[in-house]
PDB file of C-alpha atoms and ligand atoms in Angstrom:
ATOM      1  CA  MET A   1      -0.454-115.268  50.177  1.00  0.00           C
ATOM      2  CA  GLU A   2      -1.431-118.067  52.571  1.00  0.00           C
ATOM      3  CA  ILE A   3      -1.093-117.604  56.438  1.00  0.00           C
ATOM      4  CA  PRO A   4       1.795-120.641  56.441  1.00  0.00           C
ATOM      5  CA  ASP A   5       4.015-118.412  53.675  1.00  0.00           C
ATOM      6  CA  ILE A   6       3.257-115.251  55.601  1.00  0.00           C
ATOM      7  CA  TYR A   7       4.318-116.992  58.615  1.00  0.00           C
ATOM      8  CA  GLY A   8       7.108-118.134  56.875  1.00  0.00           C
ATOM      9  CA  LYS A   9       8.466-114.737  56.195  1.00  0.00           C
ATOM     10  CA  PHE A  10       7.716-113.456  59.773  1.00  0.00           C
ATOM     11  CA  ASP A  11       9.352-116.414  61.403  1.00  0.00           C
ATOM     12  CA  ARG A  12      12.753-116.047  58.997  1.00  0.00           C
ATOM     13  CA  ILE A  13      12.746-112.580  60.812  1.00  0.00           C
ATOM     14  CA  GLY A  14      12.425-113.837  64.124  1.00  0.00           C
ATOM     15  CA  CYS A  15      12.073-110.834  66.611  1.00  0.00           C
ATOM     16  CA  LEU A  16       9.445-108.706  65.295  1.00  0.00           C
ATOM     17  CA  THR A  17       8.044-104.988  66.283  1.00  0.00           C
ATOM     18  CA  PHE A  18       4.292-105.259  67.620  1.00  0.00           C
ATOM     19  CA  ALA A  19       2.378-102.187  67.393  1.00  0.00           C
ATOM     20  CA  THR A  20      -0.616-101.158  69.286  1.00  0.00           C
ATOM     21  CA  VAL A  21      -2.263 -98.461  70.783  1.00  0.00           C
ATOM     22  CA  ASP A  22      -2.748 -97.099  74.527  1.00  0.00           C
ATOM     23  CA  ASN A  23      -5.468 -94.183  75.257  1.00  0.00           C
ATOM     24  CA  GLY A  24      -4.531 -93.166  71.848  1.00  0.00           C
ATOM     25  CA  ILE A  25      -0.968 -93.297  72.112  1.00  0.00           C
ATOM     26  CA  PRO A  26       1.155 -95.857  69.622  1.00  0.00           C
ATOM     27  CA  GLN A  27       3.375 -98.606  71.997  1.00  0.00           C
ATOM     28  CA  THR A  28       5.740-100.737  70.159  1.00  0.00           C
ATOM     29  CA  ARG A  29       7.987-104.049  71.574  1.00  0.00           C
ATOM     30  CA  ILE A  30       9.461-106.660  70.094  1.00  0.00           C
ATOM     31  CA  ALA A  31       8.110-110.061  70.116  1.00  0.00           C
ATOM     32  CA  HIS A  32       7.761-113.134  67.752  1.00  0.00           C
ATOM     33  CA  LEU A  33       5.529-115.343  66.181  1.00  0.00           C
ATOM     34  CA  PHE A  34       5.660-118.696  67.563  1.00  0.00           C
ATOM     35  CA  ALA A  35       2.836-120.899  65.129  1.00  0.00           C
ATOM     36  CA  PHE A  36       0.518-120.830  62.761  1.00  0.00           C
ATOM     37  CA  ASP A  37      -2.810-122.761  61.455  1.00  0.00           C
ATOM     38  CA  HIS A  38      -6.003-122.558  59.475  1.00  0.00           C
ATOM     39  CA  GLU A  39      -7.095-119.579  62.290  1.00  0.00           C
ATOM     40  CA  GLY A  40      -3.779-117.227  62.175  1.00  0.00           C
ATOM     41  CA  LEU A  41      -0.670-116.179  63.811  1.00  0.00           C
ATOM     42  CA  TYR A  42      -0.261-117.157  67.429  1.00  0.00           C
ATOM     43  CA  PHE A  43       2.190-114.897  69.812  1.00  0.00           C
ATOM     44  CA  ARG A  44       2.325-114.892  73.725  1.00  0.00           C
ATOM     45  CA  THR A  45       2.875-112.157  76.345  1.00  0.00           C
ATOM     46  CA  MET A  46       2.378-112.061  79.972  1.00  0.00           C
ATOM     47  CA  ILE A  47      -1.267-111.048  81.454  1.00  0.00           C
ATOM     48  CA  THR A  48       0.855-108.422  83.418  1.00  0.00           C
ATOM     49  CA  LYS A  49       2.334-106.914  80.787  1.00  0.00           C
ATOM     50  CA  PRO A  50       0.809-102.764  79.126  1.00  0.00           C
ATOM     51  CA  PHE A  51       0.526-105.131  75.935  1.00  0.00           C
ATOM     52  CA  TYR A  52      -1.806-107.498  76.936  1.00  0.00           C
ATOM     53  CA  GLU A  53      -3.951-104.731  78.305  1.00  0.00           C
ATOM     54  CA  GLN A  54      -3.683-103.330  75.375  1.00  0.00           C
ATOM     55  CA  LEU A  55      -4.340-106.451  73.622  1.00  0.00           C
ATOM     56  CA  LYS A  56      -7.119-106.763  75.358  1.00  0.00           C
ATOM     57  CA  LYS A  57      -8.367-103.471  75.294  1.00  0.00           C
ATOM     58  CA  THR A  58      -8.145-102.488  71.215  1.00  0.00           C
ATOM     59  CA  GLY A  59      -8.707-106.223  70.183  1.00  0.00           C
ATOM     60  CA  LYS A  60      -6.102-105.080  67.845  1.00  0.00           C
ATOM     61  CA  VAL A  61      -2.108-105.429  67.030  1.00  0.00           C
ATOM     62  CA  SER A  62       0.439-104.283  64.499  1.00  0.00           C
ATOM     63  CA  VAL A  63       3.253-106.594  63.311  1.00  0.00           C
ATOM     64  CA  CYS A  64       6.182-105.997  61.140  1.00  0.00           C
ATOM     65  CA  GLY A  65       9.964-106.672  60.717  1.00  0.00           C
ATOM     66  CA  MET A  66      12.563-106.503  58.131  1.00  0.00           C
ATOM     67  CA  PHE A  67      15.054-109.596  56.627  1.00  0.00           C
ATOM     68  CA  PRO A  68      17.934-109.915  56.132  1.00  0.00           C
ATOM     69  CA  GLU A  69      19.744-107.291  57.060  1.00  0.00           C
ATOM     70  CA  THR A  70      18.770-104.640  59.550  1.00  0.00           C
ATOM     71  CA  SER A  71      21.612-101.887  59.723  1.00  0.00           C
ATOM     72  CA  VAL A  72      22.011 -99.097  56.967  1.00  0.00           C
ATOM     73  CA  SER A  73      25.206 -98.462  55.319  1.00  0.00           C
ATOM     74  CA  HIS A  74      25.876 -95.369  53.554  1.00  0.00           C
ATOM     75  CA  ASP A  75      27.808 -94.684  50.136  1.00  0.00           C
ATOM     76  CA  GLU A  76      30.457 -92.097  49.141  1.00  0.00           C
ATOM     77  CA  GLN A  77      28.039 -89.485  48.996  1.00  0.00           C
ATOM     78  CA  GLY A  78      26.696 -90.518  52.288  1.00  0.00           C
ATOM     79  CA  MET A  79      23.462 -91.909  50.849  1.00  0.00           C
ATOM     80  CA  PRO A  80      21.941 -94.602  52.457  1.00  0.00           C
ATOM     81  CA  ARG A  81      22.522 -98.641  51.086  1.00  0.00           C
ATOM     82  CA  PHE A  82      20.340-101.296  51.938  1.00  0.00           C
ATOM     83  CA  LYS A  83      21.389-104.685  51.214  1.00  0.00           C
ATOM     84  CA  PRO A  84      18.810-106.411  49.241  1.00  0.00           C
ATOM     85  CA  GLY A  85      15.512-108.283  51.226  1.00  0.00           C
ATOM     86  CA  TYR A  86      12.330-107.508  52.370  1.00  0.00           C
ATOM     87  CA  THR A  87       9.781-106.253  55.071  1.00  0.00           C
ATOM     88  CA  ILE A  88       6.114-107.654  56.031  1.00  0.00           C
ATOM     89  CA  ARG A  89       3.753-106.505  57.851  1.00  0.00           C
ATOM     90  CA  ALA A  90       0.100-107.650  59.351  1.00  0.00           C
ATOM     91  CA  THR A  91      -2.065-105.780  60.996  1.00  0.00           C
ATOM     92  CA  GLY A  92      -5.540-107.003  62.282  1.00  0.00           C
ATOM     93  CA  ASP A  93      -7.561-108.009  64.863  1.00  0.00           C
ATOM     94  CA  VAL A  94      -6.657-110.504  67.763  1.00  0.00           C
ATOM     95  CA  ARG A  95      -8.370-112.443  70.315  1.00  0.00           C
ATOM     96  CA  GLU A  96      -6.972-114.615  73.549  1.00  0.00           C
ATOM     97  CA  ILE A  97      -6.644-118.262  73.346  1.00  0.00           C
ATOM     98  CA  SER A  98      -7.220-120.356  76.403  1.00  0.00           C
ATOM     99  CA  PHE A  99      -4.594-122.768  77.626  1.00  0.00           C
ATOM    100  CA  GLY A 100      -7.148-125.233  77.095  1.00  0.00           C
ATOM    101  CA  VAL A 101      -7.845-124.865  73.649  1.00  0.00           C
ATOM    102  CA  LEU A 102      -3.471-124.126  73.294  1.00  0.00           C
ATOM    103  CA  LYS A 103      -3.068-127.618  75.091  1.00  0.00           C
ATOM    104  CA  GLU A 104      -5.539-129.153  72.430  1.00  0.00           C
ATOM    105  CA  LYS A 105      -3.630-127.537  69.107  1.00  0.00           C
ATOM    106  CA  ALA A 106      -0.602-128.567  71.064  1.00  0.00           C
ATOM    107  CA  ALA A 107      -1.954-132.325  70.887  1.00  0.00           C
ATOM    108  CA  SER A 108      -2.143-132.172  67.298  1.00  0.00           C
ATOM    109  CA  ASN A 109       0.476-129.502  66.121  1.00  0.00           C
ATOM    110  CA  GLU A 110       4.319-129.736  67.291  1.00  0.00           C
ATOM    111  CA  MET A 111       4.402-125.965  66.850  1.00  0.00           C
ATOM    112  CA  PHE A 112       1.878-125.360  69.870  1.00  0.00           C
ATOM    113  CA  MET A 113       4.218-127.623  72.122  1.00  0.00           C
ATOM    114  CA  LEU A 114       6.349-124.440  72.727  1.00  0.00           C
ATOM    115  CA  GLY A 115       3.677-121.928  73.998  1.00  0.00           C
ATOM    116  CA  VAL A 116       2.416-125.117  76.423  1.00  0.00           C
ATOM    117  CA  LYS A 117       5.687-125.622  77.766  1.00  0.00           C
ATOM    118  CA  ASP A 118       6.198-122.100  78.072  1.00  0.00           C
ATOM    119  CA  THR A 119       3.081-121.262  80.152  1.00  0.00           C
ATOM    120  CA  GLU A 120       3.817-124.274  82.294  1.00  0.00           C
ATOM    121  CA  LYS A 121       7.120-122.539  82.837  1.00  0.00           C
ATOM    122  CA  TYR A 122       5.686-119.038  83.197  1.00  0.00           C
ATOM    123  CA  PRO A 123       2.133-119.384  84.761  1.00  0.00           C
ATOM    124  CA  ALA A 124       1.619-115.516  83.870  1.00  0.00           C
ATOM    125  CA  MET A 125       2.029-116.471  80.079  1.00  0.00           C
ATOM    126  CA  THR A 126      -0.662-116.342  77.649  1.00  0.00           C
ATOM    127  CA  THR A 127      -1.577-116.526  73.748  1.00  0.00           C
ATOM    128  CA  PHE A 128      -2.712-114.108  71.315  1.00  0.00           C
ATOM    129  CA  CYS A 129      -3.976-115.554  68.004  1.00  0.00           C
ATOM    130  CA  LEU A 130      -3.943-112.639  64.796  1.00  0.00           C
ATOM    131  CA  PHE A 131      -7.125-114.109  63.023  1.00  0.00           C
ATOM    132  CA  ARG A 132      -7.922-111.427  61.115  1.00  0.00           C
ATOM    133  CA  ALA A 133      -4.830-108.861  59.088  1.00  0.00           C
ATOM    134  CA  TRP A 134      -4.079-107.752  56.202  1.00  0.00           C
ATOM    135  CA  GLY A 135      -0.520-106.998  54.957  1.00  0.00           C
ATOM    136  CA  GLU A 136       2.206-106.636  52.800  1.00  0.00           C
ATOM    137  CA  VAL A 137       5.584-108.205  52.008  1.00  0.00           C
ATOM    138  CA  TYR A 138       7.600-105.228  50.222  1.00  0.00           C
ATOM    139  CA  ASP A 139      10.660-107.032  48.235  1.00  0.00           C
ATOM    140  CA  PHE A 140      13.108-104.399  47.697  1.00  0.00           C
ATOM    141  CA  ASP A 141      16.431-104.023  45.246  1.00  0.00           C
ATOM    142  CA  TYR A 142      17.490-100.557  45.592  1.00  0.00           C
ATOM    143  CA  GLU A 143      20.641-100.701  43.459  1.00  0.00           C
ATOM    144  CA  MET A 144      18.822-103.467  40.746  1.00  0.00           C
ATOM    145  CA  GLU A 145      21.742-106.335  41.626  1.00  0.00           C
ATOM    146  CA  GLN A 146      19.105-108.942  41.107  1.00  0.00           C
ATOM    147  CA  ARG A 147      16.367-107.869  38.914  1.00  0.00           C
ATOM    148  CA  PRO A 148      15.935-104.858  36.564  1.00  0.00           C
ATOM    149  CA  HIS A 149      13.243-102.662  39.028  1.00  0.00           C
ATOM    150  CA  LYS A 150      13.883-102.145  42.459  1.00  0.00           C
ATOM    151  CA  LEU A 151      10.514-103.213  44.494  1.00  0.00           C
ATOM    152  CA  GLN A 152       7.856-106.029  44.170  1.00  0.00           C
ATOM    153  CA  ARG A 153       5.016-105.288  46.731  1.00  0.00           C
ATOM    154  CA  THR A 154       2.270-108.228  47.272  1.00  0.00           C
ATOM    155  CA  GLY A 155      -0.659-107.445  49.275  1.00  0.00           C
ATOM    156  CA  PHE A 156      -2.372-110.069  51.612  1.00  0.00           C
ATOM    157  CA  CYS A 157      -5.362-110.834  53.679  1.00  0.00           C
ATOM    158  CA  PHE A 158      -7.186-113.780  55.759  1.00  0.00           C
ATOM    159  CA  GLY A 159      -9.978-114.174  58.061  1.00  0.00           C
ATOM    160  CA  ASP A 160     -12.805-111.955  55.951  1.00  0.00           C
ATOM    161  CA  MET A 161     -10.543-109.286  55.882  1.00  0.00           C
ATOM    162  CA  ARG A 162      -9.508-107.315  52.255  1.00  0.00           C
ATOM    163  CA  ILE A 163      -6.428-105.187  51.268  1.00  0.00           C
ATOM    164  CA  PRO A 164      -7.260-101.723  51.135  1.00  0.00           C
ATOM    165  CA  PHE A 165      -5.558 -99.659  47.983  1.00  0.00           C
ATOM    166  CA  ARG A 166      -3.303 -96.389  49.647  1.00  0.00           C
ATOM    167  CA  GLY A 167      -1.204 -94.757  47.107  1.00  0.00           C
ATOM    168  CA  VAL A 168      -1.256 -92.754  43.945  1.00  0.00           C
ATOM    169  CA  ARG A 169      -2.995 -93.127  40.575  1.00  0.00           C
ATOM    170  CA  ILE A 170      -3.061 -91.761  37.236  1.00  0.00           C
ATOM    171  CA  THR A 171      -6.687 -90.149  36.469  1.00  0.00           C
ATOM    172  CA  ASP A 172      -8.199 -89.327  33.384  1.00  0.00           C
ATOM    173  CA  ALA A 173      -7.030 -86.152  33.204  1.00  0.00           C
ATOM    174  CA  CYS A 174      -3.891 -87.030  31.790  1.00  0.00           C
ATOM    175  CA  THR A 175      -2.715 -85.712  28.766  1.00  0.00           C
ATOM    176  CA  GLY A 176      -0.030 -88.269  28.017  1.00  0.00           C
ATOM    177  CA  CYS A 177       3.091 -85.963  27.911  1.00  0.00           C
ATOM    178  CA  GLY A 178       5.122 -88.798  29.290  1.00  0.00           C
ATOM    179  CA  LYS A 179       7.309 -86.599  32.240  1.00  0.00           C
ATOM    180  CA  CYS A 180       5.813 -89.648  34.947  1.00  0.00           C
ATOM    181  CA  LEU A 181       7.403 -92.338  33.146  1.00  0.00           C
ATOM    182  CA  GLU A 182      11.005 -90.835  32.573  1.00  0.00           C
ATOM    183  CA  ARG A 183      10.868 -89.785  36.459  1.00  0.00           C
ATOM    184  CA  CYS A 184       9.517 -92.601  38.174  1.00  0.00           C
ATOM    185  CA  SER A 185      12.986 -94.475  38.918  1.00  0.00           C
ATOM    186  CA  PHE A 186      11.184 -97.360  40.412  1.00  0.00           C
ATOM    187  CA  LYS A 187       9.727 -98.256  36.594  1.00  0.00           C
ATOM    188  CA  ALA A 188       6.417 -98.164  37.727  1.00  0.00           C
ATOM    189  CA  ILE A 189       5.084 -96.338  35.005  1.00  0.00           C
ATOM    190  CA  TYR A 190       4.269 -98.030  31.478  1.00  0.00           C
ATOM    191  CA  LYS A 191       1.819 -97.167  28.824  1.00  0.00           C
ATOM    192  CA  ASP A 192      -1.077 -99.239  27.631  1.00  0.00           C
ATOM    193  CA  GLY A 193      -2.209 -98.125  24.495  1.00  0.00           C
ATOM    194  CA  GLN A 194      -2.690 -94.510  24.910  1.00  0.00           C
ATOM    195  CA  ARG A 195      -2.893 -94.599  28.511  1.00  0.00           C
ATOM    196  CA  TYR A 196      -0.202 -94.462  31.240  1.00  0.00           C
ATOM    197  CA  VAL A 197      -0.932 -96.764  34.254  1.00  0.00           C
ATOM    198  CA  ILE A 198       1.009 -97.129  37.502  1.00  0.00           C
ATOM    199  CA  ASP A 199       2.264-100.668  38.392  1.00  0.00           C
ATOM    200  CA  HIS A 200       1.085-100.879  41.878  1.00  0.00           C
ATOM    201  CA  GLY A 201       3.504-103.590  42.705  1.00  0.00           C
ATOM    202  CA  ARG A 202       6.634-101.692  41.924  1.00  0.00           C
ATOM    203  CA  CYS A 203       5.443 -98.319  43.162  1.00  0.00           C
ATOM    204  CA  ASP A 204       6.729 -96.806  46.148  1.00  0.00           C
ATOM    205  CA  VAL A 205       4.588 -93.708  46.753  1.00  0.00           C
ATOM    206  CA  CYS A 206       7.150 -91.828  46.505  1.00  0.00           C
ATOM    207  CA  GLY A 207       5.508 -88.690  44.919  1.00  0.00           C
ATOM    208  CA  ASP A 208       7.995 -87.985  42.217  1.00  0.00           C
ATOM    209  CA  CYS A 209       4.692 -88.594  39.114  1.00  0.00           C
ATOM    210  CA  TYR A 210       2.506 -86.772  41.471  1.00  0.00           C
ATOM    211  CA  LYS A 211       5.063 -83.803  41.662  1.00  0.00           C
ATOM    212  CA  ILE A 212       6.134 -83.557  38.451  1.00  0.00           C
ATOM    213  CA  CYS A 213       2.586 -83.826  36.709  1.00  0.00           C
ATOM    214  CA  PRO A 214       2.090 -80.763  35.004  1.00  0.00           C
ATOM    215  CA  VAL A 215      -1.668 -80.808  34.467  1.00  0.00           C
ATOM    216  CA  GLY A 216      -2.166 -82.806  38.131  1.00  0.00           C
ATOM    217  CA  ALA A 217      -3.471 -85.917  36.633  1.00  0.00           C
ATOM    218  CA  VAL A 218      -1.641 -88.009  39.805  1.00  0.00           C
ATOM    219  CA  GLU A 219      -4.112 -88.218  42.648  1.00  0.00           C
ATOM    220  CA  ILE A 220      -3.650 -89.734  45.806  1.00  0.00           C
ATOM    221  CA  VAL A 221      -5.893 -92.225  47.572  1.00  0.00           C
ATOM    222  CA  ILE A 222      -5.871 -92.294  50.727  1.00  0.00           C
ATOM    223  CA  GLU A 223      -7.696 -95.484  51.598  1.00  0.00           C
ATOM    224  CA  GLU A 224     -10.038 -97.563  49.392  1.00  0.00           C
ATOM    225  CA  ILE A 225     -11.206-101.050  50.073  1.00  0.00           C
ATOM    226  CA  GLN A 226     -10.892-103.263  46.744  1.00  0.00           C
ATOM    227  CA  SER A 227     -12.890-105.849  45.685  1.00  0.00           C
TER     228      SER A 227
HETATM  229  S1  SF4 B   1       2.971 -86.372  33.771  1.00  0.00           S
HETATM  230 FE1  SF4 B   1       1.085 -86.137  33.899  1.00  0.00          FE
HETATM  231  S2  SF4 B   1       0.155 -85.457  32.135  1.00  0.00           S
HETATM  232 FE2  SF4 B   1       2.082 -86.601  31.814  1.00  0.00          FE
HETATM  233  S3  SF4 B   1       1.896 -88.645  31.670  1.00  0.00           S
HETATM  234 FE3  SF4 B   1       2.435 -88.420  33.541  1.00  0.00          FE
HETATM  235  S4  SF4 B   1       0.264 -88.787  34.605  1.00  0.00           S
HETATM  236 FE4  SF4 B   1      -0.100 -88.145  32.137  1.00  0.00          FE
HETATM  237  S1  SF4 B   2       4.534 -92.485  43.640  1.00  0.00           S
HETATM  238 FE1  SF4 B   2       7.189 -92.850  42.831  1.00  0.00          FE
HETATM  239  S2  SF4 B   2       7.160 -94.942  42.466  1.00  0.00           S
HETATM  240 FE2  SF4 B   2       5.305 -94.131  42.252  1.00  0.00          FE
HETATM  241  S3  SF4 B   2       4.476 -94.446  39.970  1.00  0.00           S
HETATM  242 FE3  SF4 B   2       4.952 -92.428  41.174  1.00  0.00          FE
HETATM  243  S4  SF4 B   2       7.162 -91.816  40.733  1.00  0.00           S
HETATM  244 FE4  SF4 B   2       6.802 -94.337  40.790  1.00  0.00          FE
END
């Protein structure tokens, strides 16, 4: 996925959760992205807000949102139900953009004009660019109304960031008993010859295979940078 597609997914949602860290304590607020270009994704805040202070101090942000519905309904058994949709998140590095640079961008890209007008109206406003990030689109259809599996996860990155792998993996200790394949309700496990393999695009990292494997052949990977 390229920056315009990533922006499009966020823009459809509108109001997003922006997370920062303040002296080791996580903090969130609702804001939105207002523009993109080849350098990254853009959002605004005021220099008087704690959000600004945290962005300047850490240079980091994490953004996420959900489409099309954020409410949860329940079935007769009280189990949660979600309308098919997607969540998207991106985590990475930010830099502040001067008003001069914002005006230069607005001269050739109408999208940035909103930022210029808003900053003229509210002089304490400033713009940040998320210029280096990795993230994921988590497309869900838990009741399998529109396709035969629940999940489709698509990773993305831009800047010189790479996508880390975090999840579960079947190791060479696998004896081929097939219990995990039978158990996986996400249809994320398949057989490749004699080997059992996890399709990470479909895997929810729910842990069922990890718990059911009789020989401990499913390993948890905390983080591994992919090439
Ligand atoms: S349950 Fe364990 S041993 Fe059996 S197929 Fe799955 S990974 Fe292999
Ligand atoms: S963690 Fe859950 S979703 Fe992923 S392969 Fe194992 S059982 Fe399937």
